[in-house]
Every structure is written in structure tokens, then in C-alpha cells.
Tab-separated table of C-alpha atoms in Angstrom:
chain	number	residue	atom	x	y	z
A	1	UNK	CA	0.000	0.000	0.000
A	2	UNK	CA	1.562	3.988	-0.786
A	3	UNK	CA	1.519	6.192	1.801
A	4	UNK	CA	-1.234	8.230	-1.049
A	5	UNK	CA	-3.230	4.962	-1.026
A	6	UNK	CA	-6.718	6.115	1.136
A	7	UNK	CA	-9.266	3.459	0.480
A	8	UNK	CA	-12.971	4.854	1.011
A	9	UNK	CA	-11.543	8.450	2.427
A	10	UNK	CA	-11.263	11.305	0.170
A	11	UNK	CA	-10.289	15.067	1.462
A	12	UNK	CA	-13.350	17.301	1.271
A	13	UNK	CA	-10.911	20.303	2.521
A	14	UNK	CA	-8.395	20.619	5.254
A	15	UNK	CA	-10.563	19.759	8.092
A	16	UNK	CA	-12.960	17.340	6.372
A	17	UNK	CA	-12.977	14.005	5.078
A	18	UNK	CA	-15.588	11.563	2.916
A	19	UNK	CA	-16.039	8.094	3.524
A	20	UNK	CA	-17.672	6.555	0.305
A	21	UNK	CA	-18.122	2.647	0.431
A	22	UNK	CA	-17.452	-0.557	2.021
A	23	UNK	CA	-15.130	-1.032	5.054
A	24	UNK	CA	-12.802	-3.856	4.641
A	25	UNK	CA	-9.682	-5.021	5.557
A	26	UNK	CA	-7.207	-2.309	4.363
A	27	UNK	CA	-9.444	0.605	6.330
A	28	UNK	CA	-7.334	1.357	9.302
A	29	UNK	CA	-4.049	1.391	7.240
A	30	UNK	CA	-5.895	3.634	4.652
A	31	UNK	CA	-7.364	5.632	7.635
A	32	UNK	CA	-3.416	5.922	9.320
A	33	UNK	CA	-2.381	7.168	5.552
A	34	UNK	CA	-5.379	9.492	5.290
A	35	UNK	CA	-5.062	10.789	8.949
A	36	UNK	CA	-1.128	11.284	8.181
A	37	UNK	CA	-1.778	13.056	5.083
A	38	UNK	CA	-4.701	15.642	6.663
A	39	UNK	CA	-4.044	15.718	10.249
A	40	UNK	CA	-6.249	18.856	10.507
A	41	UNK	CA	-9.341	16.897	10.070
A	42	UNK	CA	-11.789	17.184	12.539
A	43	UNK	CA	-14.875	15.921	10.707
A	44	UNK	CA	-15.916	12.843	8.231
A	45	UNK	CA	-18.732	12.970	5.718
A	46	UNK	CA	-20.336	9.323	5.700
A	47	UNK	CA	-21.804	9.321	2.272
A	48	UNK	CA	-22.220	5.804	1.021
A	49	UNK	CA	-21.120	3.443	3.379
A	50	UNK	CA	-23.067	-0.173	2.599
A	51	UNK	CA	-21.476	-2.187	5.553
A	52	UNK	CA	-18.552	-3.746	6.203
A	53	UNK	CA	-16.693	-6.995	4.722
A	54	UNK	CA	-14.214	-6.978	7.733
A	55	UNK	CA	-15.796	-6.162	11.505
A	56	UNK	CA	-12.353	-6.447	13.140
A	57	UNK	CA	-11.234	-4.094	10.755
A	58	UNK	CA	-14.438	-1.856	11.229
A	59	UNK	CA	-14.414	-1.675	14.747
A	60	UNK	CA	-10.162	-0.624	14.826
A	61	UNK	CA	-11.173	2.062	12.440
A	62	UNK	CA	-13.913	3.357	14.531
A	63	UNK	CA	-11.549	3.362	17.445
A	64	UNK	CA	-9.183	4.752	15.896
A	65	UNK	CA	-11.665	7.378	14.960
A	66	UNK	CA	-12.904	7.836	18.723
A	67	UNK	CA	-9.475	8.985	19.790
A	68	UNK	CA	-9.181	11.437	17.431
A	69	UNK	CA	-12.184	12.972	18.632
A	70	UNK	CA	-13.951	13.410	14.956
A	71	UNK	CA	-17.618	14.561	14.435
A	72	UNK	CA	-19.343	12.678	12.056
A	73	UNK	CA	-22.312	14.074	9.829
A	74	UNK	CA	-24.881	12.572	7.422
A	75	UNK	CA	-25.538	14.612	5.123
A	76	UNK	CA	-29.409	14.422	2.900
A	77	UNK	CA	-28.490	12.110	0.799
A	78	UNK	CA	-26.075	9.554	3.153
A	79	UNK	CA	-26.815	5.765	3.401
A	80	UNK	CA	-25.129	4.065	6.168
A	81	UNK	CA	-25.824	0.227	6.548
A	82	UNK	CA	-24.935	-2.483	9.211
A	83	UNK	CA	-20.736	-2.238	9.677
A	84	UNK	CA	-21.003	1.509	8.992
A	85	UNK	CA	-23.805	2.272	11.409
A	86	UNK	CA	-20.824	1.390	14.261
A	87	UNK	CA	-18.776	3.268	12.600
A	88	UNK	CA	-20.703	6.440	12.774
A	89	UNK	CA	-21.103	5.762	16.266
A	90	UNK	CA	-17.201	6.599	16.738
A	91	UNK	CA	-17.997	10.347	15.754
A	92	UNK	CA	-17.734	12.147	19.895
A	93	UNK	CA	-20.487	14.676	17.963
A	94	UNK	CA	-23.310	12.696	15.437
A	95	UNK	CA	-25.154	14.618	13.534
A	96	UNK	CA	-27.641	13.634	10.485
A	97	UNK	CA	-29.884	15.869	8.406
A	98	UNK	CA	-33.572	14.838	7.262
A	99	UNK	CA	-33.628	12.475	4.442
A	100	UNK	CA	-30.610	10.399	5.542
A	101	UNK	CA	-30.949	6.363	5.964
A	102	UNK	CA	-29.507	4.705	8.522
A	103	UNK	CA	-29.993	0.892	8.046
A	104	UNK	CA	-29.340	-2.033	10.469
A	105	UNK	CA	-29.885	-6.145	10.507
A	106	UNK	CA	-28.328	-9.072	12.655
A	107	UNK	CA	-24.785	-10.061	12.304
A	108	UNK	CA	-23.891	-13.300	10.461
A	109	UNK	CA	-20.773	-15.691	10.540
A	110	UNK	CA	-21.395	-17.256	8.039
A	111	UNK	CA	-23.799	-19.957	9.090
A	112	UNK	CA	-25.430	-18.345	12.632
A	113	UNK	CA	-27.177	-15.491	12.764
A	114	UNK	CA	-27.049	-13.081	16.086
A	115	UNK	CA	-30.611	-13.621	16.831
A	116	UNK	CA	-29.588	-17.720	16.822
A	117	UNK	CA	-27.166	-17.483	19.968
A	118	UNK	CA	-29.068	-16.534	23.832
A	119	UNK	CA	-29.382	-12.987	25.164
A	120	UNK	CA	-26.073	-12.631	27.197
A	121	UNK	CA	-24.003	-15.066	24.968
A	122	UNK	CA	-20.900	-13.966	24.830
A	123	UNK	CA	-20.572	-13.710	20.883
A	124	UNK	CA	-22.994	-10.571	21.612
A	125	UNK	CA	-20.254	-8.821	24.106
A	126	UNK	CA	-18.140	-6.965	21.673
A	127	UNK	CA	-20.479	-5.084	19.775
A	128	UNK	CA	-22.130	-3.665	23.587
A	129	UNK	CA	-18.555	-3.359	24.749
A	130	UNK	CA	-18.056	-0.970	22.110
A	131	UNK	CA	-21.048	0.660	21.985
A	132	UNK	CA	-19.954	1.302	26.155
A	133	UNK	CA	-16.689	2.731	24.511
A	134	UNK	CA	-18.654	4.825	22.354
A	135	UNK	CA	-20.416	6.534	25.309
A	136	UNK	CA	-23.429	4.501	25.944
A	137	UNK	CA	-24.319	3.349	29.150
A	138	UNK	CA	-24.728	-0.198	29.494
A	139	UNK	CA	-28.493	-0.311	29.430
A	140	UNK	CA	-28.272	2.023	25.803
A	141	UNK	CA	-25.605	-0.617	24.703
A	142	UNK	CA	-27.747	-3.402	25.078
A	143	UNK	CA	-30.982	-2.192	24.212
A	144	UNK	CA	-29.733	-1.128	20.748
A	145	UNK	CA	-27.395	-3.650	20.405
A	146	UNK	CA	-30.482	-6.336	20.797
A	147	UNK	CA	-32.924	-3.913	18.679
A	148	UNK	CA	-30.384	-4.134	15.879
A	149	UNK	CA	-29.938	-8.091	15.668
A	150	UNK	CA	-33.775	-8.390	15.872
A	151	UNK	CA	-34.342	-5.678	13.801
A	152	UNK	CA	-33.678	-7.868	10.316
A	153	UNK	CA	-31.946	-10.750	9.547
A	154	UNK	CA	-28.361	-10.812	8.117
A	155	UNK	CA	-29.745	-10.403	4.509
A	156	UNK	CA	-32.048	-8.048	5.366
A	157	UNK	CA	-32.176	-4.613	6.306
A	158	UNK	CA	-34.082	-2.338	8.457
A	159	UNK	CA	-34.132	1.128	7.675
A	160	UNK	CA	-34.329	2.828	11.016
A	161	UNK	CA	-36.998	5.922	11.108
A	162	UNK	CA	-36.161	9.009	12.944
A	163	UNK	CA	-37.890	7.753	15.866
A	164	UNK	CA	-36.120	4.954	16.566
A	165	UNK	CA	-33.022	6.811	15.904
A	166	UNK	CA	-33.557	9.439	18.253
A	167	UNK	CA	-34.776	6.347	21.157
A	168	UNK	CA	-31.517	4.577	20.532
A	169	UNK	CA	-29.286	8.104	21.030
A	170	UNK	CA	-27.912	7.504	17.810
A	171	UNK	CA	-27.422	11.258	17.569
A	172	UNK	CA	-25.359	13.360	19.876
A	173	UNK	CA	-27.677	16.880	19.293
């Protein structure tokens, strides 16, 4: 990979970036290259961002993200799915404007869905974990976390309405 190599990020200006398309493995290398490159951004643009092919990958990203201390908008015409719906939880300020999708279903490894292990198994304790590290409280970890999973299945997806994404705090004003 070159050091000019970015992957889904693209320099709006100085102090923002766009993230258009699918998080995979390469993201947190392209995000170090990106972050090198424009270290005066404060902001990402989530355009759109279908999911993720790599969660491991996703959820370093994000992290990585979350220390920076980015805000992350959607703008009208953003679609965030699945993967990238974490993602956008990594912004310390969320912010969407009307018209926006936001679209979440159950995980899948490849033969189980979520919704197939108990509440409380532990194959559900990363994604509340990072919700947590995202700011939720436990409670707002888990009650999203679980209304995501049961929300669709893996090959499915709900679209979210504003309701249910101001109940689940997906937003930070």
C-alpha cells in the first residue's frame, strides 16, 4: 500500500474528510495514511457506506476514529448500513440531516445469525462493549445492540426511522 493509497476516504478540505463505500480489511491502514496526510481533520462525511466486509477491521477504524475525537455528519443524501452504522457511532459529535438512511440487521458468521445465539451469549459482548466505549451506558448498549440483531436478519435490512433513531441516542444533538 503507498503512503497516497486512502481506500474509502477522500479530502473534502483541510478539516474534512468523505467516507464513500465498504469497510474492509485495508481501512485502518488507509485511515493511518489518510489521517497522516490531513491531520487537521476534525470531521468525516459518511456518504455511502453499505457495511462492512471486515468487523475487526471496522471496529479498529472506529476506534481509531474515537481517539481522534472526529464529528461525524450525514448529510441528505447519506446511506449508512450495518458495519457503517458502528462506525458512525465513533464520531464524539453525530449529527444527520432529514432524508438520511440509517440501516441495520443481525450479524452473520457465516452460518449463525445473532438472533440464533441466547441474550447474554458472549458472541454478543463486543459489539455492547463498544457501543460502552462509544459513550453509551450499558443499558443504551444493550438495548440497541439487541434492537439491531432483531431488527432484520443478516440479509435483510431495516431502515431505522427518525424515531427509533432518536430512542436509541444515535445522535449526539
Amino acid at each position: 500500500i503507498s503512503s497516497t493509497d486512502y481506500g474509502i476516504f477522500s479530502s473534502q478540505d483541510l478539516n474534512t474528510a468523505i467516507m464513500n463505500g465498504v469497510i474492509g480489511s485495508n481501512t485502518p491502514q488507509h485511515w493511518d495514511n489518510f489521517i497522516a496526510a490531513f491531520p487537521e481533520t476534525n470531521k468525516i462525511i459518511m456518504k455511502d457506506c453499505p457495511g462492512s466486509e471486515d468487523d475487526q477491521a471496522n471496529l479498529q477504524s472506529a476506534r481509531k476514529v474515537r481517539q481522534q475525537n472526529l464529528a461525524i455528519h450525514l448529510p441528505y443524501d447519506a446511506e449508512i448500513a450495518s458495519g457503517a452504522v458502528d462506525f458512525f457511532l465513533a464520531g464524539t459529535t453525530r449529527t444527520r440531516e432529514a432524508g438520511s438512511k440509517v440501516g441495520v440487521h443481525s450479524w452473520s458468521d457465516g452460518s449463525k445469525d445473532a438472533t440464533d445465539f441466547p441474550v447474554g451469549h458472549s458472541n454478543h459482548q463486543p459489539y455492547i462493549d463498544y457501543y460502552k466505549e462509544m459513550g453509551f451506558s450499558q443499558t443504551d448498549a444493550e438495548v440497541f445492540y439487541y434492537f439491531t440483531i432483531n431488527a432484520a436478519p443478516a440479509a435483510d435490512i431495516h431502515w431505522m426511522t427518525d424515531a427509533e433513531i432518536e430512542q436509541y441516542k444515535l445522535l449526539t444533538e
